[in-house]
Coordinates of C-alpha atoms and ligand atoms in Angstrom, one line a residue:
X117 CA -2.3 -23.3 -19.6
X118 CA 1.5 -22.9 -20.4
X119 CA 2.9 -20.1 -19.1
X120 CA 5.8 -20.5 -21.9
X121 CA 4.6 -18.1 -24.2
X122 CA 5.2 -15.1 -21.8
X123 CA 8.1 -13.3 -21.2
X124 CA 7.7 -12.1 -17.8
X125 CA 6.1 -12.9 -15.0
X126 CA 5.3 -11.6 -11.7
X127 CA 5.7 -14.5 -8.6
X128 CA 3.8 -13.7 -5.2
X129 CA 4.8 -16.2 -2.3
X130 CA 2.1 -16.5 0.5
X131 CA 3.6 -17.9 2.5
X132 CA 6.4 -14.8 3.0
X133 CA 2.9 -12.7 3.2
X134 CA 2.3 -14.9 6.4
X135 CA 5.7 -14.5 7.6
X136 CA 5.5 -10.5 6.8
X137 CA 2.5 -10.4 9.3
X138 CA 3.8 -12.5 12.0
X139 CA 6.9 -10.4 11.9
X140 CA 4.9 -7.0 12.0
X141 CA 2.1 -8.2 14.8
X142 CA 5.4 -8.8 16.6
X143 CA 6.7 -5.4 17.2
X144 CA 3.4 -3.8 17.6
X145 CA 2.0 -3.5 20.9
X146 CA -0.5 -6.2 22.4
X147 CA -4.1 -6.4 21.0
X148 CA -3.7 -3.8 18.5
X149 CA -5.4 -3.8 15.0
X150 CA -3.1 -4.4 12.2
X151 CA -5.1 -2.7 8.5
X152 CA -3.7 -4.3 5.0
X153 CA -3.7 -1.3 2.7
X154 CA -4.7 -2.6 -0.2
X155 CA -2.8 0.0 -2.3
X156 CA 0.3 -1.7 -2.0
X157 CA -1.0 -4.7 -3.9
X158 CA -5.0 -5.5 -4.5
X159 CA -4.4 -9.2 -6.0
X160 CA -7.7 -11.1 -4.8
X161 CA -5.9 -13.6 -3.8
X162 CA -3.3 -12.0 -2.0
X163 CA -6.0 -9.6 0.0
X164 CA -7.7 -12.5 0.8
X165 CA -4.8 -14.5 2.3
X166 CA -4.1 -11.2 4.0
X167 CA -7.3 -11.3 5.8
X168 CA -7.4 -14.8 6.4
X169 CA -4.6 -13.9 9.1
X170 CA -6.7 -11.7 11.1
X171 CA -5.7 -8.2 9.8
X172 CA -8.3 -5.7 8.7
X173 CA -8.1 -4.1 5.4
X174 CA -7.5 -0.1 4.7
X175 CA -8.9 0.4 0.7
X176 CA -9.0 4.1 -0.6
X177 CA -11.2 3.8 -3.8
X178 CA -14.7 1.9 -4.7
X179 CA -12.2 -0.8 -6.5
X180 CA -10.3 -1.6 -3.6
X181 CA -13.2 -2.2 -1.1
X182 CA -14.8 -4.2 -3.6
X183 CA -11.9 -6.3 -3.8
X184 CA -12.2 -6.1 0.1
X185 CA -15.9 -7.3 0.3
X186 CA -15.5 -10.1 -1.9
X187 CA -12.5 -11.1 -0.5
X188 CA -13.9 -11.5 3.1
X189 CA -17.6 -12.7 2.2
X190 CA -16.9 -16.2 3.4
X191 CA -15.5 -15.2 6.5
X192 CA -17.5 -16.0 9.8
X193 CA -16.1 -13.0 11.8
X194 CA -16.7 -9.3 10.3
X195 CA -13.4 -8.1 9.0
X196 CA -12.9 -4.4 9.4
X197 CA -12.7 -2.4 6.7
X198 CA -11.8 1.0 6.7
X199 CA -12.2 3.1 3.8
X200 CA -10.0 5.9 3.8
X201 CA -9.0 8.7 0.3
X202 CA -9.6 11.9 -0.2
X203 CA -12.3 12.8 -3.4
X204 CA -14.5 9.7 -2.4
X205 CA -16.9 9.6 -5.0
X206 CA -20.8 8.6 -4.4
X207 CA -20.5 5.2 -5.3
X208 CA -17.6 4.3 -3.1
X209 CA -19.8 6.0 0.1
X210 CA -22.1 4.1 -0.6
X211 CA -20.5 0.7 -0.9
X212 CA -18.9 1.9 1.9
X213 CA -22.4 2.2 3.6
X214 CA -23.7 -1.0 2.3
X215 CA -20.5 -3.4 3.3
X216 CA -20.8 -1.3 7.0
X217 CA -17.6 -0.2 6.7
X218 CA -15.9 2.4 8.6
X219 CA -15.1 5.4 7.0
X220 CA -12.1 7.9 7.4
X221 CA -13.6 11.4 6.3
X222 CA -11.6 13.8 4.8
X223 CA -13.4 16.7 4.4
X224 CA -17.1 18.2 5.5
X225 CA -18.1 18.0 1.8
X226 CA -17.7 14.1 2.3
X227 CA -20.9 14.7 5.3
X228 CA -22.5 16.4 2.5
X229 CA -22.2 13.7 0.3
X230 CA -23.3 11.0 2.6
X231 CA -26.5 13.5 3.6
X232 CA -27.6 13.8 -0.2
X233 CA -26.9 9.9 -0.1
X234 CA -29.6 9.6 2.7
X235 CA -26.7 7.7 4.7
X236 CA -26.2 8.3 8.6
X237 CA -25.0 6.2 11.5
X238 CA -22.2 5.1 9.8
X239 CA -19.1 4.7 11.7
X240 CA -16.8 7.4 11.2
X241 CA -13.3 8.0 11.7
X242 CA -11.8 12.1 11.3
X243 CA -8.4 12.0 9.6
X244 CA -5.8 14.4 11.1
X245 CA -3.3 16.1 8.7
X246 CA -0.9 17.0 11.5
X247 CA 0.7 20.0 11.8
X248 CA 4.4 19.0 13.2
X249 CA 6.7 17.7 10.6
X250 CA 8.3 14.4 11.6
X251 CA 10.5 12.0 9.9
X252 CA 13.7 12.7 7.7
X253 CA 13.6 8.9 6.1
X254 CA 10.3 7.9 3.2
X255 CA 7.6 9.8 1.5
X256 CA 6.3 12.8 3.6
X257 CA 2.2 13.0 3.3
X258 CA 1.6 15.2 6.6
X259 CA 2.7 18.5 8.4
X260 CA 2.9 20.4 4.9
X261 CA -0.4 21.4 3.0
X262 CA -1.5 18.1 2.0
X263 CA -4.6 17.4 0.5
X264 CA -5.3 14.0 2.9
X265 CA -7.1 15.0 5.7
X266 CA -8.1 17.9 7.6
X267 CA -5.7 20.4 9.7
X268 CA -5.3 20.0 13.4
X269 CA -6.9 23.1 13.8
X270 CA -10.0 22.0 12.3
X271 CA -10.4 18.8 13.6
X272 CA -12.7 19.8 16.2
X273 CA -15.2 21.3 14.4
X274 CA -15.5 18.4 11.6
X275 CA -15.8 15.7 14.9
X276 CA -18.8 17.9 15.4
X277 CA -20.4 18.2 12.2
X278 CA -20.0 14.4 12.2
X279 CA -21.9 13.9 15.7
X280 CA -24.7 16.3 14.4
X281 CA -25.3 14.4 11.0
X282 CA -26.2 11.4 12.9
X283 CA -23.0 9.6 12.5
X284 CA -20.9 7.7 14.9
X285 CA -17.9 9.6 15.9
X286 CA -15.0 6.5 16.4
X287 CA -11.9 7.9 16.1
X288 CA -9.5 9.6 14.1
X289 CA -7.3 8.3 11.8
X290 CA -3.4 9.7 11.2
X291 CA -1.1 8.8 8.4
X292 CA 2.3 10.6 8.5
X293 CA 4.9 9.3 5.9
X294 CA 5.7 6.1 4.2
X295 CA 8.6 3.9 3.7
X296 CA 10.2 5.1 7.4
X297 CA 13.5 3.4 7.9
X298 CA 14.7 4.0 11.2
X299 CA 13.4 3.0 14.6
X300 CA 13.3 7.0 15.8
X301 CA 11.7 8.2 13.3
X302 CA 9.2 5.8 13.5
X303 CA 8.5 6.1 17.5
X304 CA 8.5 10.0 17.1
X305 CA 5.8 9.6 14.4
X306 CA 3.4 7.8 16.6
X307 CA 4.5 9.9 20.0
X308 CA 2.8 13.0 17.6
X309 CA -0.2 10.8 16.2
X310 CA -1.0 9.5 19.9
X311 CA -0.5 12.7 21.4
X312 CA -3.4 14.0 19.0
X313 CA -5.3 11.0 19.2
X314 CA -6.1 11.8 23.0
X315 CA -7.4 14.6 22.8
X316 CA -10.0 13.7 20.8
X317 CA -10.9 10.4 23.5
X318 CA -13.9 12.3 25.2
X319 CA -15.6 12.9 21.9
X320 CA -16.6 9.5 20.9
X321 CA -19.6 7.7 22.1
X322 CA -18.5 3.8 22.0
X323 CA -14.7 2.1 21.8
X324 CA -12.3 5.1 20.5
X325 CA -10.5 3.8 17.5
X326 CA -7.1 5.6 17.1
X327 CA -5.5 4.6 13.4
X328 CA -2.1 5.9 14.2
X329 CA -0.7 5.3 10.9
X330 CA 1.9 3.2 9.7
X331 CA 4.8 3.7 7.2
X332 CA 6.9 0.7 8.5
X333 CA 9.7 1.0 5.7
X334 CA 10.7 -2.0 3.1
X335 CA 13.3 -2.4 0.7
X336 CA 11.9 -2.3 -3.6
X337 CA 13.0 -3.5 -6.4
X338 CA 16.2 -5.0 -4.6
X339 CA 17.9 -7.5 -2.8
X340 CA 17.3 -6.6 1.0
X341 CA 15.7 -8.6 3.6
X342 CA 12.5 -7.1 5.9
X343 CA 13.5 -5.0 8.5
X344 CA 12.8 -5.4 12.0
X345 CA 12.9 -3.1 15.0
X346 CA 14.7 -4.6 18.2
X347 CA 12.6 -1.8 20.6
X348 CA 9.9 -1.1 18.5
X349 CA 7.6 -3.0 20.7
X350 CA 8.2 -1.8 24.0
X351 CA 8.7 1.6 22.9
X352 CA 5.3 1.5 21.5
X353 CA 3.8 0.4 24.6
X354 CA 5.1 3.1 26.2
X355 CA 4.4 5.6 23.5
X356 CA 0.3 4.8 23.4
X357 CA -0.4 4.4 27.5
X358 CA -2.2 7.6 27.3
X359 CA -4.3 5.6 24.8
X360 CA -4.8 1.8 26.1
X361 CA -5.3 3.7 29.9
X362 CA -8.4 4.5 28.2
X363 CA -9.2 1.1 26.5
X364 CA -8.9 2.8 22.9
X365 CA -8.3 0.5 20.2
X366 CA -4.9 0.7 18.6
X367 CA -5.2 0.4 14.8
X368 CA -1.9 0.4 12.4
X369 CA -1.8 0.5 8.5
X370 CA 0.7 -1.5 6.8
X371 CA 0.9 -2.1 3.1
X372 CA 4.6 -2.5 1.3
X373 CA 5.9 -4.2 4.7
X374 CA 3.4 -7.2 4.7
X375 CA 3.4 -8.0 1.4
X376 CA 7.1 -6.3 -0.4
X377 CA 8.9 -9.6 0.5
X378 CA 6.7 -11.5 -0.9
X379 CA 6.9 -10.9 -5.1
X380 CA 9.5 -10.9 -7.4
X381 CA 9.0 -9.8 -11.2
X382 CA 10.8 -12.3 -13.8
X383 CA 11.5 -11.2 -16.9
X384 CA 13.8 -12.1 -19.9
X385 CA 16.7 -10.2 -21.9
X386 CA 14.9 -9.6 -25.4
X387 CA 18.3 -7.9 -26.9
X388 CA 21.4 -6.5 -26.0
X389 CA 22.4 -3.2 -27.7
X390 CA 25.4 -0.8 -27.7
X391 CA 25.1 2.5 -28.6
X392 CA 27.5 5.5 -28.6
X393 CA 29.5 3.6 -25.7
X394 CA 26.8 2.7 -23.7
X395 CA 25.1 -0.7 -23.1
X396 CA 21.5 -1.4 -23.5
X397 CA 20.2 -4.2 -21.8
X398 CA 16.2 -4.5 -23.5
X399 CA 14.5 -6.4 -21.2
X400 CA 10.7 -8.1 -21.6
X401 CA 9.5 -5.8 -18.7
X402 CA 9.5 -2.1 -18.1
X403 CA 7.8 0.5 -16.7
X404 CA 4.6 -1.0 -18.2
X405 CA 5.0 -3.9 -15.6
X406 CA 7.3 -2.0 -12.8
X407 CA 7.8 1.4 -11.2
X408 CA 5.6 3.3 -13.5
X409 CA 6.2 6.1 -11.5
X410 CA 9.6 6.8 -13.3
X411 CA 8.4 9.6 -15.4
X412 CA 7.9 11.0 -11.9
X413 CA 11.4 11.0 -11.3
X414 CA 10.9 8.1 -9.6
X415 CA 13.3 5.4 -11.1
X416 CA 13.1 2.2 -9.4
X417 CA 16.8 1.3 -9.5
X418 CA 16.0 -2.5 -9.8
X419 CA 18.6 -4.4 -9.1
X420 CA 18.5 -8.0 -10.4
X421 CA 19.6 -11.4 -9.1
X422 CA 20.2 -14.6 -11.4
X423 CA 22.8 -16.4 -11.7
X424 CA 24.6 -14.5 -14.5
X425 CA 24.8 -11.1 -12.0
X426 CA 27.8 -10.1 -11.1
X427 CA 30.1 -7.2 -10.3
X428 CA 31.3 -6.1 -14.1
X429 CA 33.1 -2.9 -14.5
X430 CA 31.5 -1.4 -17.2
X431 CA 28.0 0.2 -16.4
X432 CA 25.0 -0.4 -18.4
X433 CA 21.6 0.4 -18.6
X434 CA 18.1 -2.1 -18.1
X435 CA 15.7 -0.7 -20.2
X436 CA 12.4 -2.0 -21.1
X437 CA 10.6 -2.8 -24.2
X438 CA 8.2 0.8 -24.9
X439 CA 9.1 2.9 -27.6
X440 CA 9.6 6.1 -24.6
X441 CA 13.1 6.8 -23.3
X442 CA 11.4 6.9 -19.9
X443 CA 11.2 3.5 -19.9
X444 CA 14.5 2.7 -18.0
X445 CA 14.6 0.2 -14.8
X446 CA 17.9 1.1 -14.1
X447 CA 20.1 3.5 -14.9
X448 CA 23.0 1.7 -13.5
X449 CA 23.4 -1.9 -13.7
X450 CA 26.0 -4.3 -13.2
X451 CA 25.7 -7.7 -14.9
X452 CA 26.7 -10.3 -17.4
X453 CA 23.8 -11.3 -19.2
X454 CA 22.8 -12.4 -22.5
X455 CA 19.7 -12.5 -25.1
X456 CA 17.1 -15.0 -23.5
X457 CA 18.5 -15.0 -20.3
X458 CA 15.8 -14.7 -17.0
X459 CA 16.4 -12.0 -14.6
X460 CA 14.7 -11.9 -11.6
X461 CA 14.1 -8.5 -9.9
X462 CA 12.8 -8.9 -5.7
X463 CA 11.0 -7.0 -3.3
X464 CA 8.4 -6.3 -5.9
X465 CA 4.8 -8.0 -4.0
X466 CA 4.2 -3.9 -3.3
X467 CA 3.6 -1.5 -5.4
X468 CA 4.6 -3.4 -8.2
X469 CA 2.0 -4.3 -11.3
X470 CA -0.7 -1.4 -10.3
X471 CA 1.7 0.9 -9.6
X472 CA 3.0 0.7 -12.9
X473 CA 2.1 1.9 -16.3
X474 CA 0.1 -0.7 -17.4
X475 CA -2.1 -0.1 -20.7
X476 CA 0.7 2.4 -22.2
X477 CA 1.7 0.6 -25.6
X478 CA -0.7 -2.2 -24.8
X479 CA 1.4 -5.0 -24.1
X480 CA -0.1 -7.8 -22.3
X481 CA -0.2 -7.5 -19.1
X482 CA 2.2 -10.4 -17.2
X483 CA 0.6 -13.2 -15.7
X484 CA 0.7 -13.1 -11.3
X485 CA 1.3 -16.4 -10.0
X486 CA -0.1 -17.4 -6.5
X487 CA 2.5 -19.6 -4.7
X488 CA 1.4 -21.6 -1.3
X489 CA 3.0 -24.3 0.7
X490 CA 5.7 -24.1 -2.6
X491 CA 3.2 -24.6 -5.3
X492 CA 1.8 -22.7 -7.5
X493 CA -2.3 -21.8 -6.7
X494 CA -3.5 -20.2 -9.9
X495 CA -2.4 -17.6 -11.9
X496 CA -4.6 -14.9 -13.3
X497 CA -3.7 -12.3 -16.2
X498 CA -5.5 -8.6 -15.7
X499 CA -7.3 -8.3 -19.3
X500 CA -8.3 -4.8 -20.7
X501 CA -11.2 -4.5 -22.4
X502 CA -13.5 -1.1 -23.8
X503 CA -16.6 -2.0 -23.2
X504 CA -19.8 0.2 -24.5
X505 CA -21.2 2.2 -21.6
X506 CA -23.8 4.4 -24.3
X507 CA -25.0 1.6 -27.0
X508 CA -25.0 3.4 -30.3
Ligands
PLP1198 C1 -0.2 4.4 1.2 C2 -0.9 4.4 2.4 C3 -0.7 3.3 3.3 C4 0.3 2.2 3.0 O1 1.6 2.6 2.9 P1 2.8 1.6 2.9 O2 4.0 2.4 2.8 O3 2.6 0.7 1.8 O4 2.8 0.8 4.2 C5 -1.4 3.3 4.5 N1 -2.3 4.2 4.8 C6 -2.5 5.3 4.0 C7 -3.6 6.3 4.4 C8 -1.9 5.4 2.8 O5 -2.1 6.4 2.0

């Protein structure tokens, strides 16, 4: 196949996945559990690469754990799979239930679900919406009303209703925030997820499983490099005693930090306009293919690198190729480019093609190529179809 005939292109590099993880495992304390949440970027081939370094995977919708499933069936060792979301519908339980899959419960409804399901002894973790408020940096998802998890205060009496639906109580699961930045912010997060981690210890019958969370930070859509934490490590360490003094098993959810790096979105200059003093740069790629969340108020702010980028004076914007004014990249760019040139955006392996827009105006959707040991493994194109569920 000739990949000629399309205009962008999205370019995922394994072996920076590989590196990602390495670089991660490194700064996490010994013998914990590092989860792949497939959110960040559910490409078969990149979940599957993901597990074939030893992580488990976190999915949060029937979709993602059967990407999960497939992607581990050839595996020797049982991968764990933990299948966290709030709104789980029946069908994802019970795939849940069938792939024996641990499950992070929301709510008591979810019980109620699995009892009408004629499911019990699954393994079940409780997730904690905590009530103190912790980092400045990222996207908060705890200590406010939030509709992921249950409130400290009622923690308890869910871990019970568990135990008495014939489940196994595991652990508990807390996610604070996202894209966290700084080294403090980080620590303090976990000091508040271990602290209520512990109290919970007593409750569960075999090895406690304590999901602390994750929300290592990672540049988007931008030149940057991965960040690393000098005294993340040993700080840890400290931070979970209470924990590994009672042999719990550390677990820690990563998705944009393991596989950010690792994709960049190509894409080519269709036109060039001016209007009213303004530039328009009309690329082949917009928020059908990247940052879809711009109506959202969340712009992207790509910044591109190829050759042609450079420090100009007068400001311009990258648009992209949908007949919607919300369809900007950036709102500020600085380059030199012309018609049919190739821009490259980086930092775009998370939360790039699925997090985007990407049946609006129905243009094809870009091809992903696989890169390993520098050369390329296959490259797939998502289709869309309509298919008949009610024959006529
Ligand atoms: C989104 C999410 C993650 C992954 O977040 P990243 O910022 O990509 O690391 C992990 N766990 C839960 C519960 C999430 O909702």
């Amino acid at each position: 196949m000739t990949l000629s005939r399309f205009e962008s292109s999205y370019i995922y590099d394994l072996d920076v996945v590989t590196a990602s993880i390495q670089l991660l495992r490194s700064q996490l304390p010994q013998d914990s559990t590092l989860l792949y949440s497939l959110k960040a970027n559910p490409h078969p081939h990149v979940v599957e690469h993901v597990a074939n370094q030893g992580t488990g995977l976190e999915v949060s919708s029937e979709g993602e754990l059967q990407i999960a499933t497939t992607a581990v069936s050839h595996r020797e060792r049982p991968v764990e799979i933990v299948c966290t979301g709030p709104g789980k519908t029946n069908a994802y339980l019970q795939l849940a239930a069938d792939a024996h899959a641990i499950v992070s419960i929301e709510s008591s409804t979810e019980l109620s679900q699995l009892r009408r399901l004629k499911l019990s002894g699954l393994d079940i973790l409780v997730r904690i919406n905590a009530s103190a408020t912790t980092q400045r940096s990222g996207l908060q998802m705890t200590g406010t009303p939030s509709p992921f998890g249950v409130d400290e205060e009622k923690a308890e009496h869910l871990i019970r209703e568990v135990v008495d639906h014939g489940h196994n109580f595991r652990g508990v699961h807390l996610y604070m925030g996202s894209n966290i930045l700084s080294e403090d912010d980080l620590i303090n997060q976990f000091q508040i997820s271990t602290r209520i981690a512990a109290r919970y210890l007593d409750h569960s019958s075999g090895d406690f499983i304590a999901d602390l969370g994750g929300g290592f930070g990672h540049p988007f859509a931008g030149p940057g490099p991965t960040p690393s934490w000098p005294g993340l490590q040993e700080r840890l360490e400290d931070v979970t005693e209470p924990l590994k003094a009672r042999h719990a098993q550390l677990a820690f959810e990563s998705g944009r930090y393991l596989v950010g790096s690792c994709g960049s979105l190509q894409a080519t200059v269709l036109d060039i306009k001016e209007s009213k003093g303004q530039r328009f740069v009309v690329l082949s790629s917009g928020v059908n293919h990247l940052g879809g969340l711009t109506g959202l108020r969340r712009l992207p702010q790509a910044q591109v690198t190829s050759a042609q980028s450079h420090n100009a004076d007068d400001s311009e914007r990258l648009v992209g190729p949908l007949c919607t004014p919300v369809d900007v990249l950036s709102k500020k760019s600085h380059t030199q480019l012309t018609v049919g040139d190739i821009i490259v955006i980086p930092n775009v392996g998370a939360y790039g093609l699925t997090a985007s827009l990407g049946n609006f105006l129905s243009h094809p959707y870009p091809p992903e190529v696989i890169r390993l040991g520098g050369q390329t493994i296959v490259t797939t194109q998502t289709q869309v179809t309509h298919q008949e569920l009610i024959p006529a």
